[in-house]
Coordinates of C-alpha atoms and ligand atoms in Angstrom, one line a residue:
M22 CA -14.4 -5.3 -14.4
E23 CA -17.0 -6.9 -12.2
F24 CA -18.4 -4.7 -9.4
I25 CA -19.6 -6.7 -6.4
A26 CA -20.5 -4.4 -3.7
S27 CA -20.1 -0.9 -2.5
Y28 CA -21.1 -0.6 1.1
K29 CA -19.7 1.0 4.3
L30 CA -17.6 3.3 2.0
R31 CA -15.8 0.4 0.6
K32 CA -15.8 -0.9 -2.9
I33 CA -14.9 -4.5 -4.0
L34 CA -13.6 -5.0 -7.5
V35 CA -12.9 -8.5 -8.7
S36 CA -10.8 -8.8 -11.8
K37 CA -10.9 -11.8 -14.1
N38 CA -7.2 -11.6 -14.9
K39 CA -3.9 -9.8 -14.1
I40 CA -4.4 -7.4 -17.1
E41 CA -7.8 -6.3 -15.8
L42 CA -6.3 -5.9 -12.3
A43 CA -3.6 -3.6 -13.7
E44 CA -6.2 -1.6 -15.6
N45 CA -8.3 -1.2 -12.5
F46 CA -5.3 0.1 -10.5
L47 CA -4.3 2.5 -13.3
E48 CA -7.9 3.8 -13.5
L49 CA -7.6 4.7 -9.8
I50 CA -4.3 6.5 -10.3
E51 CA -5.7 8.3 -13.3
E52 CA -8.7 9.5 -11.2
S53 CA -6.3 10.7 -8.5
L54 CA -4.2 12.6 -11.0
L55 CA -7.4 14.3 -12.4
K56 CA -8.5 15.3 -8.9
V57 CA -5.2 16.8 -7.9
K58 CA -4.0 19.6 -10.3
D59 CA -1.6 21.7 -8.2
R60 CA 0.9 19.2 -7.2
N61 CA 2.3 15.6 -7.7
I62 CA 0.2 12.8 -6.3
N63 CA 1.8 10.8 -3.5
I64 CA 1.5 7.0 -3.6
A65 CA 2.6 4.7 -0.8
L66 CA 3.5 1.3 -2.3
S67 CA 3.0 -2.1 -0.6
G68 CA 5.7 -4.8 -0.6
G69 CA 5.8 -8.5 -0.6
S70 CA 5.2 -10.6 -3.8
T71 CA 1.7 -9.7 -4.9
P72 CA 2.4 -6.2 -6.4
K73 CA 5.3 -7.5 -8.6
D74 CA 3.1 -8.9 -11.4
L75 CA 1.0 -5.7 -11.4
F76 CA 4.1 -3.5 -11.5
Q77 CA 5.6 -5.5 -14.4
I78 CA 2.5 -5.3 -16.4
I79 CA 2.1 -1.6 -15.9
A80 CA 5.8 -0.9 -16.8
K81 CA 5.6 -3.1 -19.9
D82 CA 2.2 -2.2 -21.3
Y83 CA 1.1 1.1 -19.7
S84 CA 4.2 3.3 -19.5
A85 CA 2.6 5.9 -21.8
K86 CA -0.9 5.8 -20.2
L87 CA -0.2 8.2 -17.4
D88 CA 1.9 11.3 -16.7
W89 CA 4.2 9.4 -14.4
N90 CA 6.3 12.5 -13.8
R91 CA 3.4 13.7 -11.6
V92 CA 3.7 10.7 -9.3
N93 CA 5.8 10.5 -6.2
F94 CA 6.6 7.1 -4.8
F95 CA 6.8 6.3 -1.1
W96 CA 6.4 3.0 0.8
G97 CA 3.9 1.8 3.4
D98 CA 6.6 -0.4 4.9
E99 CA 10.1 -1.7 4.4
R100 CA 12.2 -4.5 5.6
C101 CA 15.3 -3.4 7.5
V102 CA 17.7 -4.7 4.9
S103 CA 19.9 -3.0 2.3
P104 CA 18.2 -1.7 -0.9
D105 CA 20.0 -4.4 -3.0
N106 CA 18.7 -7.2 -0.8
D107 CA 16.1 -9.5 -2.4
E108 CA 13.9 -8.9 0.7
S109 CA 13.8 -5.2 0.0
N110 CA 10.4 -3.8 -1.0
Y111 CA 12.2 -0.9 -2.7
K112 CA 14.3 -3.3 -4.7
M113 CA 11.2 -5.1 -6.0
A114 CA 9.4 -1.9 -6.9
N115 CA 12.5 -0.3 -8.4
E116 CA 13.3 -3.3 -10.7
S117 CA 9.7 -4.0 -11.7
L118 CA 8.3 -0.5 -12.0
L119 CA 10.4 2.6 -11.2
K120 CA 13.4 1.8 -13.4
P121 CA 11.4 0.6 -16.4
L122 CA 9.2 3.7 -16.1
N123 CA 12.3 6.0 -15.8
I124 CA 10.9 7.5 -12.6
A125 CA 13.2 10.4 -11.6
E126 CA 15.2 10.0 -8.4
E127 CA 13.6 13.1 -7.0
N128 CA 10.2 11.4 -7.2
I129 CA 11.3 8.4 -5.2
F130 CA 11.3 8.4 -1.4
R131 CA 12.4 5.1 -0.1
I132 CA 12.6 3.9 3.5
K133 CA 16.3 3.4 4.1
G134 CA 16.3 -0.2 5.4
E135 CA 20.0 -0.2 5.7
I136 CA 20.3 2.2 8.6
N137 CA 19.4 1.9 12.3
P138 CA 15.6 1.2 12.4
D139 CA 14.8 3.7 15.2
E140 CA 16.8 6.3 13.4
E141 CA 15.2 5.7 10.0
K142 CA 11.7 5.5 11.7
N143 CA 12.3 9.1 12.8
N144 CA 13.9 10.2 9.5
Y145 CA 11.0 8.8 7.4
Q146 CA 8.4 10.3 9.8
K147 CA 10.0 13.7 9.2
L148 CA 10.3 13.1 5.5
I149 CA 6.6 12.3 4.9
A150 CA 5.5 15.2 7.2
E151 CA 7.6 17.5 5.0
K152 CA 6.9 16.0 1.5
V153 CA 3.3 14.7 1.7
Y154 CA 0.2 16.9 1.7
L155 CA -1.2 17.2 5.3
E156 CA -4.8 16.6 6.3
N157 CA -5.6 17.1 10.0
N158 CA -1.9 17.7 10.4
I159 CA -1.2 14.1 9.3
P160 CA 0.4 13.1 6.0
C161 CA -2.4 12.3 3.6
F162 CA -1.3 10.0 0.8
D163 CA -3.4 10.2 -2.4
I164 CA -3.1 6.4 -2.8
M165 CA -2.2 3.9 -0.1
L166 CA -1.5 0.5 -1.7
L167 CA -1.8 -2.3 0.9
G168 CA -1.2 -6.0 0.8
L169 CA -2.8 -8.5 3.1
G170 CA -1.1 -11.4 5.0
E171 CA -2.9 -14.7 5.6
D172 CA -2.7 -13.7 9.3
G173 CA -4.6 -10.5 8.6
H174 CA -1.5 -8.2 8.8
T175 CA -1.1 -5.2 6.5
A176 CA 1.9 -3.1 5.9
S177 CA 4.1 -4.4 8.7
I178 CA 1.4 -4.2 11.4
F179 CA 1.0 -7.8 12.7
P180 CA -1.9 -9.1 14.9
N181 CA 0.3 -9.2 18.0
Q182 CA 1.5 -5.6 17.5
M183 CA -1.7 -3.6 17.4
E184 CA 0.0 -0.9 19.4
L185 CA 1.7 0.0 16.2
F186 CA -1.6 0.5 14.5
N187 CA -2.8 2.9 17.3
S188 CA 0.5 4.7 17.7
Q189 CA 0.4 8.5 17.7
N190 CA 3.6 8.4 15.5
F191 CA 3.5 8.3 11.7
C192 CA 6.0 5.5 11.6
E193 CA 7.0 2.7 13.9
V194 CA 9.6 -0.2 14.0
A195 CA 7.9 -3.6 13.8
V196 CA 9.2 -7.1 14.3
H197 CA 8.0 -9.9 12.0
P198 CA 6.5 -12.5 14.5
D199 CA 8.1 -15.5 12.8
S200 CA 11.4 -14.3 11.3
G201 CA 12.1 -11.6 13.9
Q202 CA 13.1 -9.4 11.0
K203 CA 12.8 -5.7 11.8
R204 CA 10.7 -3.5 9.6
I205 CA 9.6 0.2 9.4
T206 CA 5.9 0.7 8.9
L207 CA 3.5 3.5 8.6
T208 CA 1.0 3.5 11.4
G209 CA -2.8 3.2 11.3
R210 CA -3.1 6.9 11.9
V211 CA -1.3 7.7 8.6
I212 CA -2.8 4.8 6.6
N213 CA -6.4 5.6 7.5
N214 CA -5.7 9.3 6.7
S215 CA -5.2 8.5 3.0
K216 CA -7.5 9.5 0.3
D217 CA -7.8 6.2 -1.5
I218 CA -6.8 3.1 0.3
I219 CA -6.4 0.1 -2.0
F220 CA -6.0 -3.5 -0.8
L221 CA -4.4 -5.4 -3.6
V222 CA -5.0 -9.1 -2.8
T223 CA -4.7 -12.1 -5.2
G224 CA -4.5 -15.9 -4.9
K225 CA -6.5 -18.7 -3.3
S226 CA -4.3 -18.6 -0.2
K227 CA -5.8 -15.2 0.7
S228 CA -9.5 -16.1 0.0
S229 CA -10.3 -17.1 3.7
V230 CA -8.8 -14.0 5.3
V231 CA -10.4 -11.7 2.6
S232 CA -13.8 -13.4 3.3
E233 CA -13.4 -13.1 7.1
I234 CA -12.6 -9.3 6.8
L235 CA -15.2 -8.4 4.3
R236 CA -17.9 -10.3 6.3
N237 CA -16.7 -8.5 9.5
S238 CA -16.5 -12.0 11.2
E239 CA -15.7 -12.4 14.9
E240 CA -12.4 -14.0 13.8
S241 CA -11.4 -10.9 11.8
K242 CA -11.5 -8.6 14.8
K243 CA -7.9 -9.6 15.7
Y244 CA -6.7 -8.7 12.2
P245 CA -5.0 -5.3 11.8
A246 CA -6.3 -5.1 8.2
S247 CA -9.9 -5.1 9.7
F248 CA -9.2 -1.7 11.2
I249 CA -8.3 0.0 7.9
K250 CA -10.9 2.5 6.9
S251 CA -10.5 5.6 4.9
E252 CA -11.2 8.8 6.9
N253 CA -10.9 11.0 3.9
G254 CA -11.9 9.0 0.9
K255 CA -12.4 5.5 -0.4
L256 CA -11.4 2.0 0.7
I257 CA -11.1 -0.3 -2.4
W258 CA -10.5 -4.0 -2.5
L259 CA -8.8 -5.0 -5.7
L260 CA -9.2 -8.7 -5.9
D261 CA -8.8 -11.5 -8.4
K262 CA -11.2 -14.4 -8.7
D263 CA -9.1 -16.7 -6.5
S264 CA -8.8 -14.3 -3.5
A265 CA -12.6 -13.4 -3.9
S266 CA -13.7 -17.0 -4.2
L267 CA -15.3 -17.2 -0.8
L268 CA -17.3 -14.0 -1.0
Ligands
6PG25 C1 5.6 -6.6 3.2 C2 4.3 -6.1 3.0 C3 3.2 -6.9 3.5 C4 2.6 -7.7 2.4 C5 1.8 -8.9 2.8 C6 1.4 -9.7 1.6 O1 6.6 -5.9 3.4 O2 5.7 -7.9 3.2 O3 4.0 -4.9 2.8 O4 2.1 -6.3 4.2 O5 1.9 -6.8 1.5 O6 2.6 -9.7 3.7 O7 2.6 -10.3 1.1 P1 2.5 -11.1 -0.3 O8 2.1 -10.2 -1.4 O9 3.9 -11.6 -0.5 O10 1.5 -12.2 0.0

């Protein structure tokens, strides 16, 4: 594991391959489990395609590495589709990670993409306020896994919807700027309240946006991902060589 820089309370880890990326991620979960003794840890998963490889490697080769019974799974965002839809972040995680690891139903807290978005936004807001440890009266996830879009979005907070980032709510309804697809997303208030915030970003197509953000460029100031900072812990960039190639 190559360690590039640790500044401004952020750490950048560049992995040479998918196995090392998975091991880096597992080390962070292990650290979190060691820190928290009196309860399960709460992880919010990211969606999209990037995490799928990571989840499959973990499920295949590392099922015995951690006490998975002590991990509760939530989501940072979800598409407003049914849980059996190929677009569903829950479906991707369930098939690649949760089912293969035999995660108990009671440890899985999915966003119900199949019901009315405004209704589910309120439901999920209540759920995380009830189930997740609170810090400053805001749900404080032990691990917040985030992806990064080429346009600098993260979770489902898009550049033209920064009001969702700054919302006083814990969850909001977002609209994908291209497809018009509705989504439920955690807001910046919750994301930044997490202990460990982990950006998981791979592939050449993300190298430019990663470089812009990590260099704090003028261009990056319109990216929601640039406003992610951990109020209560660490911000970690888990990259591969391709996504880190312009650093
Ligand atoms: C989603 C995400 C989103 C994703 C990025 C990167 O629901 O799509 O949570 O924030 O992480 O768009 O997506 P890829 O991994 O597919 O590039």
